[in-house]
Amino acid sequence: MSEDHKKQLEQQLWNIANTLRGKMNADEFRDYILGFIFYKYLSERMSIYGNKLLKEDGITYESIDESSAEGKQYLEAVREEAIEELGYFLKPSELFHAIASRGNGNGHSADGQGVFILDDLSRILKNIEQSTMGTESEDDFDKLFEDLDLTSTKLGRTESAKNELISKVLSHLDKIDFQLEKTELDVLGDAYEYLIGQFASGAGKKAGEFYTPQEVSKILARLVTTGKTKIKSAYDPTTGSGSLLLRVAKEVEEVAMFYGQELNRTTYNLARMNMILHGVHYRKFDIRQEDTLERPQHLGLRFEVIVANPPFSADWSANPIHMSDDRFSQYGKLAPSSKADFAFVQHMIHHLDENGQMAVVLPHGALFRGGAEGHIRQYLIEDRNYLDAVIGLPANIFYGTTIPTCILVFKKCREHPNDILFIDASQHFEKAKNQNYLREEDIDRIVNTYRQRTVTEKYSYLAPLSEVRENEYNLNIPRYVDTFEEEEAVDLAAVSQELAQLNAAIAVADAEIADFCQQLGIDTPF
């Protein structure tokens, strides 16, 4: 599928979302449209897989008679294989196309207006989840569709109005061919990411909870995959929609296993859908829903690559009991309760493998705030020497906040242990209506500067550890990258001459005004 077709698919999906949501907020409708796209994806995969299994029998999956003894035998055989390979099972009558056709009329009702499908639809979505119970994939499908509340009055005041809206959505989606058999491009995955991004830009402040702008995702992913083609494990402790982990996968040939943790239940469901929809096998990801700092779910594991965009300066308990937690105990201090930024850094460092690399987005204040945060910075640099680079980003590039941010890159085994690279990319961006964004050349410049550790005047600087020590572990970028632009020297002689010319011109104008006043018989204004 060409780039044009990909853009066409993205536009089609967004048009459906925009046209049909009516007065509903974008972030409210998001859960419905993304959930139904996911249901259609599962159906198409089920249909393709069923047809593949039944090819030798000369029948298609959708043609199976579910009520006959032979049909039931076929279904049971397909179900066993599908649960093992796909992780879930759908009967032919439960496939997206079947329910969309019923909702759209298609001969099932006398008036051709379509039949009531909401009860059937609710049952089918529950059946998908229940088909995985007691199997390896149960955790990945458990309560996956719980945010698709088909009883919500937001869909319409009456059952008939709700049914009409949902039938319309399914009918529009049913007309789109996802072309899943063409595996050379992850077209649907890209379109899904596009939709998530579109919803994020319309959701304002809430968007920061689930989405990292793609330009920032690209930078983080390229930084941590430097020198790598295959990765054993990738982890995001604040997973959001999973876009960061999936971006890492795009930068290398293979990621053997994805791990993540996400606090928000809706976002956690979105992340699991996003993984499956991008073709990540259910055995290849382990994403959990829980508070990362208070109740970590992957204790004892170490990861080769870690990326994160944690909530900026979030509150956390900072409970003294954490001082006996291996993630924090060696530092001697906990991050402040009103600013969890370095608590996330400590958590990530703890989970980083010896050959690992991590990149984390933080608010600028984390570079220079004192107290416990200054103490933690000092420990990471002086005692551990894990900090590899500090990158300043432009302001107003994240959804819901205009504050300037930075990226910190950490490695446990640094190839350049005697210095820290500072990059000031804060002035290199494109202005948009509501938000700034990084262009491809801005992204390339950051990544190439990091990989080559080049020093460029007013852009990047290699600071010896001794200099960072002299600055008392204050990492504020202007201390290291001098972006001061010297003003042009003022030519006083030229200014004096210009003033003389102006005075002469004023004298001429005054004389003309005095002459006019005399002719009019009035006093001059000077």
XYZ file of N, CA, C and O in Angstrom, residues 325-472:
592
model
N 13.153 0.405 50.072
C 12.893 -0.141 48.731
C 14.190 -0.061 47.925
O 14.843 0.990 47.871
N 14.572 -1.161 47.295
C 15.833 -1.208 46.529
C 15.920 -0.146 45.447
O 17.021 0.251 45.048
N 14.784 0.317 44.982
C 14.804 1.334 43.922
C 15.324 2.674 44.432
O 15.912 3.456 43.674
N 15.111 2.945 45.724
C 15.416 4.276 46.267
C 16.467 4.283 47.383
O 17.067 5.325 47.647
N 16.675 3.155 48.029
C 17.435 3.128 49.289
C 18.864 3.637 49.152
O 19.368 4.346 50.026
N 19.544 3.320 48.042
C 20.962 3.673 47.913
C 21.198 5.178 47.799
O 22.300 5.659 48.044
N 20.151 5.941 47.450
C 20.322 7.385 47.241
C 20.347 8.170 48.553
O 20.843 9.285 48.593
N 19.747 7.599 49.574
C 19.711 8.302 50.864
C 18.621 9.348 50.975
O 18.373 9.877 52.049
N 17.960 9.666 49.846
C 16.860 10.648 49.867
C 15.813 10.265 48.839
O 16.127 9.672 47.796
N 14.559 10.635 49.143
C 13.459 10.412 48.210
C 13.122 11.708 47.483
O 13.315 12.795 48.023
N 12.612 11.583 46.279
C 12.130 12.770 45.550
C 10.997 13.410 46.350
O 10.260 12.713 47.050
N 10.836 14.743 46.283
C 9.774 15.425 47.046
C 8.389 14.893 46.683
O 8.158 14.489 45.541
N 7.473 14.931 47.634
C 6.123 14.398 47.402
C 5.369 15.169 46.321
O 4.477 14.633 45.683
N 5.748 16.436 46.096
C 5.051 17.246 45.088
C 5.722 17.188 43.715
O 5.250 17.785 42.760
N 6.847 16.462 43.617
C 7.574 16.388 42.348
C 8.189 14.992 42.222
O 9.303 14.730 42.686
N 7.462 14.107 41.530
C 7.892 12.704 41.432
C 8.898 12.450 40.307
O 9.288 11.308 40.072
N 9.349 13.520 39.635
C 10.197 13.346 38.451
C 11.376 12.402 38.697
O 11.607 11.457 37.942
N 12.128 12.668 39.765
C 13.312 11.835 40.012
C 12.960 10.485 40.633
O 13.758 9.546 40.566
N 11.760 10.354 41.198
C 11.319 9.033 41.660
C 11.170 8.111 40.450
O 11.551 6.931 40.498
N 10.640 8.649 39.353
C 10.536 7.862 38.118
C 11.932 7.526 37.576
O 12.172 6.403 37.128
N 12.844 8.486 37.623
C 14.213 8.232 37.162
C 14.841 7.113 37.997
O 15.444 6.176 37.451
N 14.701 7.179 39.323
C 15.273 6.148 40.201
C 14.672 4.775 39.892
O 15.379 3.770 39.842
N 13.359 4.745 39.682
C 12.668 3.494 39.346
C 13.243 2.911 38.050
O 13.513 1.704 37.954
N 13.425 3.772 37.035
C 13.930 3.325 35.733
C 15.379 2.845 35.823
O 15.737 1.819 35.247
N 16.200 3.591 36.559
C 17.612 3.189 36.745
C 17.683 1.798 37.373
O 18.485 0.954 36.966
N 16.816 1.564 38.363
C 16.799 0.270 39.052
C 16.515 -0.871 38.067
O 17.082 -1.962 38.180
N 15.632 -0.608 37.090
C 15.229 -1.657 36.148
C 16.125 -1.727 34.908
O 15.902 -2.578 34.042
N 17.118 -0.843 34.815
C 17.976 -0.816 33.626
C 19.055 -1.887 33.704
O 19.754 -2.016 34.706
N 19.171 -2.659 32.626
C 20.194 -3.706 32.563
C 21.579 -3.073 32.471
O 21.715 -1.898 32.120
N 22.603 -3.860 32.778
C 23.986 -3.334 32.761
C 24.384 -2.831 31.377
O 25.131 -1.877 31.253
N 23.884 -3.491 30.326
C 24.204 -3.034 28.958
C 23.092 -2.147 28.406
O 23.002 -1.902 27.215
N 22.227 -1.673 29.294
C 21.027 -0.963 28.857
C 21.216 0.527 28.640
O 22.232 1.118 29.013
N 20.189 1.114 28.044
C 20.179 2.548 27.764
C 18.763 3.058 27.987
O 17.803 2.394 27.599
N 18.639 4.214 28.622
C 17.300 4.757 28.866
C 17.239 6.249 28.560
O 18.252 6.950 28.657
N 16.061 6.702 28.169
C 15.837 8.124 27.893
C 14.499 8.505 28.489
O 13.502 7.807 28.303
N 14.485 9.613 29.210
C 13.274 10.037 29.917
C 13.043 11.534 29.703
O 13.990 12.317 29.698
N 11.774 11.909 29.497
C 11.408 13.322 29.351
C 11.058 13.871 30.728
O 10.286 13.265 31.471
N 11.640 15.029 31.072
C 11.374 15.665 32.367
C 11.132 17.164 32.167
O 11.580 17.734 31.161
N 10.459 17.815 33.117
C 10.351 19.277 33.039
C 11.726 19.893 33.297
O 12.564 19.294 33.985
N 11.954 21.067 32.760
C 13.259 21.725 32.868
C 13.728 21.883 34.309
O 14.928 21.825 34.598
N 12.777 22.108 35.216
C 13.140 22.339 36.614
C 13.915 21.196 37.239
O 14.686 21.391 38.189
N 13.735 19.990 36.701
C 14.447 18.824 37.246
C 15.957 18.933 37.051
O 16.734 18.246 37.719
N 16.379 19.839 36.161
C 17.820 20.002 35.904
C 18.516 20.811 36.997
O 19.726 20.666 37.200
N 17.769 21.660 37.694
C 18.468 22.584 38.606
C 17.832 22.740 39.982
O 18.404 23.410 40.843
N 16.659 22.165 40.212
C 16.063 22.308 41.546
C 16.970 21.688 42.597
O 17.618 20.663 42.345
N 16.996 22.310 43.775
C 17.915 21.862 44.831
C 17.280 20.811 45.735
O 16.415 20.049 45.326
N 17.729 20.775 46.983
C 17.183 19.852 47.974
C 17.436 18.405 47.606
O 18.516 18.041 47.108
N 16.426 17.568 47.820
C 16.559 16.132 47.561
C 16.877 15.852 46.100
O 17.666 14.952 45.785
N 16.296 16.659 45.193
C 16.544 16.430 43.767
C 18.007 16.704 43.404
O 18.613 15.967 42.622
N 18.567 17.751 44.002
C 19.994 18.043 43.788
C 20.857 16.903 44.310
O 21.857 16.505 43.687
N 20.469 16.362 45.448
C 21.202 15.246 46.060
C 21.157 14.005 45.138
O 22.182 13.334 44.936
N 19.970 13.721 44.572
C 19.821 12.551 43.682
C 20.640 12.753 42.407
O 21.321 11.821 41.945
N 20.612 13.978 41.869
C 21.425 14.270 40.664
C 22.889 14.022 40.949
O 23.603 13.403 40.146
N 23.349 14.513 42.087
C 24.762 14.351 42.452
C 25.128 12.872 42.557
O 26.174 12.451 42.060
N 24.259 12.085 43.170
C 24.543 10.652 43.329
C 24.629 9.962 41.964
O 25.527 9.157 41.716
N 23.706 10.307 41.068
C 23.691 9.668 39.742
C 24.931 10.005 38.920
O 25.400 9.193 38.122
N 25.482 11.221 39.140
C 26.647 11.657 38.356
C 27.950 11.303 39.064
O 28.844 10.673 38.482
N 28.072 11.685 40.324
C 29.347 11.520 41.037
C 29.583 10.065 41.462
O 30.657 9.509 41.219
N 28.568 9.437 42.066
C 28.748 8.072 42.572
C 28.581 7.009 41.490
O 29.320 6.033 41.464
N 27.595 7.209 40.631
C 27.283 6.170 39.639
C 27.849 6.479 38.247
O 28.136 5.559 37.481
N 27.920 7.754 37.884
C 28.352 8.182 36.547
C 27.495 7.545 35.447
O 28.001 6.996 34.476
N 26.181 7.640 35.617
C 25.242 7.053 34.654
C 24.729 8.064 33.622
O 24.227 7.675 32.576
N 24.809 9.357 33.936
C 24.204 10.357 33.036
C 25.066 10.561 31.798
O 26.238 10.919 31.901
N 24.475 10.330 30.617
C 25.226 10.391 29.361
C 24.968 11.676 28.583
O 25.859 12.184 27.913
N 23.735 12.184 28.653
C 23.408 13.397 27.874
C 22.207 14.122 28.460
O 21.328 13.514 29.083
N 22.201 15.452 28.251
C 21.085 16.321 28.644
C 20.673 17.095 27.397
O 21.503 17.757 26.774
N 19.408 16.984 27.016
C 18.940 17.602 25.774
C 17.769 18.535 26.084
O 16.740 18.098 26.617
N 17.926 19.815 25.783
C 16.851 20.789 26.003
C 15.933 20.855 24.800
O 16.390 21.020 23.670
N 14.632 20.708 25.042
C 13.637 20.741 23.955
C 12.916 22.096 23.931
O 12.928 22.820 24.932
N 12.263 22.429 22.814
C 11.515 23.696 22.762
C 10.312 23.673 23.715
O 9.815 22.603 24.081
N 9.863 24.845 24.091
C 8.635 24.949 24.902
C 7.423 24.628 24.026
O 7.502 24.664 22.794
N 6.312 24.289 24.667
C 5.016 24.125 24.002
C 5.011 23.075 22.886
O 4.427 23.273 21.829
N 5.667 21.933 23.125
C 5.593 20.852 22.124
C 4.776 19.667 22.644
O 4.531 18.718 21.908
N 4.362 19.741 23.914
C 3.549 18.665 24.491
C 2.099 19.110 24.605
O 1.811 20.294 24.763
N 1.196 18.134 24.563
C -0.224 18.442 24.723
C -0.505 18.845 26.168
O -0.056 18.199 27.106
N -1.229 19.948 26.317
C -1.710 20.321 27.642
C -0.738 21.075 28.512
O -1.051 21.414 29.640
N 0.475 21.366 28.030
C 1.415 22.160 28.826
C 2.341 22.928 27.892
O 2.731 22.430 26.834
N 2.682 24.144 28.285
C 3.575 24.961 27.443
C 4.989 24.985 28.007
O 5.868 25.616 27.425
N 5.219 24.307 29.137
C 6.530 24.431 29.797
C 7.640 23.806 28.953
O 7.411 22.836 28.236
N 8.860 24.367 29.054
C 9.990 23.750 28.354
C 10.366 22.439 29.039
O 10.221 22.284 30.248
N 10.821 21.500 28.247
C 11.151 20.167 28.775
C 12.540 19.750 28.320
O 13.168 20.417 27.495
N 12.998 18.643 28.857
C 14.327 18.142 28.485
C 14.297 16.617 28.448
O 13.372 15.986 28.963
N 15.296 16.049 27.826
C 15.477 14.595 27.816
C 16.786 14.284 28.528
O 17.817 14.908 28.233
N 16.746 13.345 29.466
C 17.972 12.851 30.088
C 18.231 11.444 29.559
O 17.316 10.608 29.527
N 19.460 11.187 29.134
C 19.859 9.862 28.644
C 20.815 9.247 29.667
O 21.798 9.895 30.066
N 20.508 8.027 30.090
C 21.347 7.328 31.073
C 21.839 5.999 30.501
O 21.117 5.319 29.776
N 23.091 5.652 30.867
C 23.646 4.337 30.526
C 24.465 3.858 31.716
O 25.166 4.661 32.343
N 24.403 2.569 32.001
C 25.190 2.045 33.131
C 26.642 1.785 32.729
O 27.542 1.878 33.552
N 26.856 1.440 31.466
C 28.234 1.255 30.974
C 28.477 2.279 29.872
O 28.177 2.036 28.699
N 28.994 3.423 30.255
C 29.161 4.519 29.300
C 30.465 4.393 28.519
O 31.518 4.115 29.096
N 30.376 4.608 27.188
C 31.592 4.581 26.351
C 32.432 5.836 26.569
O 33.621 5.852 26.287
N 31.794 6.907 27.070
C 32.493 8.188 27.282
C 32.291 8.617 28.736
O 31.498 9.529 29.016
N 33.005 7.985 29.651
C 32.724 8.197 31.073
C 33.263 9.506 31.659
O 32.985 9.814 32.816
N 34.014 10.283 30.869
C 34.663 11.474 31.434
C 33.920 12.781 31.175
O 34.339 13.833 31.633
N 32.824 12.713 30.416
C 32.093 13.953 30.130
C 30.604 13.670 29.946
O 30.182 12.513 29.823
N 29.815 14.725 29.928
C 28.371 14.644 29.687
C 28.055 15.566 28.522
O 28.515 16.715 28.488
N 27.272 15.069 27.566
C 26.917 15.871 26.394
C 25.682 16.727 26.705
O 24.674 16.221 27.187
N 25.795 18.019 26.431
C 24.650 18.940 26.573
C 24.245 19.429 25.184
O 25.105 19.854 24.403
N 22.949 19.345 24.881
C 22.417 19.825 23.600
C 21.306 20.826 23.890
O 20.391 20.536 24.668
N 21.392 21.998 23.278
C 20.327 22.993 23.418
C 19.554 23.072 22.109
O 19.937 23.790 21.183
N 18.461 22.293 22.026
C 17.637 22.282 20.814
C 16.385 23.135 20.991
O 15.436 23.038 20.217
N 16.397 23.999 22.008
C 15.179 24.733 22.382
C 14.736 25.759 21.349
O 13.581 26.171 21.339
N 15.654 26.200 20.486
C 15.305 27.240 19.506
C 15.087 26.677 18.113
O 14.921 27.432 17.156
N 15.100 25.348 17.976
C 15.030 24.736 16.646
C 13.705 23.994 16.490
O 13.586 22.835 16.896
N 12.714 24.669 15.926
C 11.381 24.095 15.790
C 10.567 24.930 14.808
O 10.999 25.994 14.371
N 9.383 24.423 14.496
C 8.443 25.137 13.632
C 7.267 25.583 14.492
O 6.751 24.810 15.300
N 6.857 26.828 14.313
C 5.693 27.317 15.065
C 4.420 26.893 14.351
O 4.307 27.016 13.146
N 3.469 26.380 15.126
C 2.145 26.079 14.572
C 1.125 26.930 15.310
O 1.483 27.684 16.217
N -0.149 26.771 14.962
C -1.191 27.637 15.512
C -1.243 27.551 17.045
O -1.130 28.545 17.741
N -1.424 26.334 17.562
C -1.559 26.173 19.014
C -0.333 25.562 19.674
O -0.241 25.521 20.897
N 0.563 25.053 18.853
C 1.646 24.258 19.408
C 2.879 24.341 18.526
O 2.779 24.518 17.324
N 4.042 24.223 19.149
C 5.268 24.127 18.366
C 5.523 22.657 18.049
O 5.079 21.781 18.772
N 6.245 22.411 16.966
C 6.592 21.011 16.691
C 7.991 20.930 16.086
O 8.492 21.882 15.470
N 8.623 19.785 16.284
C 9.976 19.547 15.794
C 9.903 19.024 14.363
O 9.151 18.093 14.075
N 10.688 19.618 13.474
C 10.738 19.145 12.097
C 11.695 17.961 11.993
O 12.476 17.699 12.898
N 11.630 17.265 10.867
C 12.500 16.089 10.679
C 13.971 16.471 10.814
O 14.765 15.743 11.413
N 14.326 17.670 10.277
C 15.746 18.079 10.376
C 16.158 18.382 11.821
O 17.315 18.186 12.209
N 15.200 18.865 12.629
C 15.493 19.127 14.047
C 15.745 17.817 14.787
O 16.662 17.713 15.612
N 14.907 16.817 14.475
C 15.052 15.489 15.099
C 16.396 14.881 14.709
O 17.147 14.392 15.565
N 16.702 14.912 13.394
C 17.971 14.334 12.908
C 19.175 15.005 13.551
O 20.157 14.343 13.910
N 19.089 16.321 13.711
C 20.226 17.045 14.280
C 20.479 16.626 15.730
O 21.635 16.422 16.133
N 19.402 16.489 16.510
C 19.546 16.057 17.908
C 20.182 14.671 17.964
O 21.159 14.432 18.686
N 19.610 13.735 17.188
C 20.065 12.336 17.242
C 21.502 12.210 16.741
O 22.331 11.525 17.366
N 21.818 12.858 15.628
C 23.185 12.773 15.081
C 24.206 13.403 16.023
O 25.323 12.892 16.184
N 23.837 14.528 16.649
C 24.746 15.170 17.607
C 25.008 14.234 18.783
O 26.141 14.119 19.257
N 23.951 13.558 19.238
C 24.130 12.614 20.357
C 25.026 11.442 19.937
O 25.964 11.076 20.656
N 24.741 10.871 18.785
C 25.468 9.666 18.364
C 26.945 9.954 18.079
O 27.804 9.134 18.358
N 27.198 11.131 17.529
C 28.594 11.462 17.187
C 29.281 12.280 18.275
O 30.474 12.538 18.209
N 28.493 12.703 19.251
C 28.994 13.536 20.360
C 29.775 14.739 19.826
O 30.881 15.047 20.271
N 29.175 15.397 18.864
C 29.832 16.551 18.248
C 29.559 17.815 19.055
O 28.500 17.972 19.650
N 30.542 18.702 19.044
C 30.406 19.996 19.720
C 30.165 21.054 18.655
O 30.943 21.194 17.709
N 29.060 21.779 18.786
C 28.705 22.829 17.829
C 28.406 24.099 18.609
O 27.640 24.076 19.570
N 29.025 25.187 18.175
C 28.857 26.458 18.887
C 27.374 26.818 18.994
O 26.616 26.680 18.043
N 26.969 27.222 20.169
C 25.607 27.646 20.480
C 24.569 26.514 20.357
O 23.368 26.760 20.351
N 25.042 25.260 20.239
C 24.093 24.136 20.122
C 24.454 22.971 21.048
O 23.581 22.440 21.733
N 25.725 22.575 21.077
C 26.088 21.414 21.903
C 27.468 21.595 22.527
O 28.320 22.325 22.006
N 27.664 20.903 23.644
C 28.913 21.066 24.402
C 29.185 19.793 25.212
O 28.258 19.203 25.786
N 30.434 19.353 25.236
C 30.842 18.219 26.066
C 31.426 18.762 27.367
O 32.507 19.345 27.372
N 30.702 18.590 28.446
C 31.152 19.125 29.739
C 31.920 18.059 30.508
O 31.383 16.984 30.798
N 33.188 18.335 30.843
C 33.923 17.395 31.685
C 33.213 17.253 33.035
O 32.555 18.195 33.500
N 33.329 16.094 33.651
C 32.662 15.878 34.940
C 33.109 16.902 35.973
O 32.336 17.300 36.847
N 34.372 17.349 35.856
C 34.893 18.336 36.804
C 34.107 19.653 36.722
O 33.844 20.305 37.732
N 33.674 20.019 35.498
C 32.912 21.254 35.321
C 31.506 21.114 35.939
O 30.989 22.048 36.558
N 30.918 19.935 35.773
C 29.597 19.684 36.362
C 29.706 19.728 37.889
O 28.839 20.255 38.583
N 30.816 19.208 38.389
C 31.059 19.231 39.846
C 31.182 20.678 40.327
O 30.611 21.067 41.342
N 31.939 21.494 39.576
C 32.101 22.916 39.940
C 30.754 23.637 39.960
O 30.543 24.548 40.758
N 29.846 23.211 39.080
C 28.504 23.806 39.026
C 27.555 23.161 40.040
O 26.331 23.375 39.966
N 28.129 22.391 40.952
C 27.372 21.735 42.029
C 26.211 20.896 41.486
O 25.118 20.884 42.032
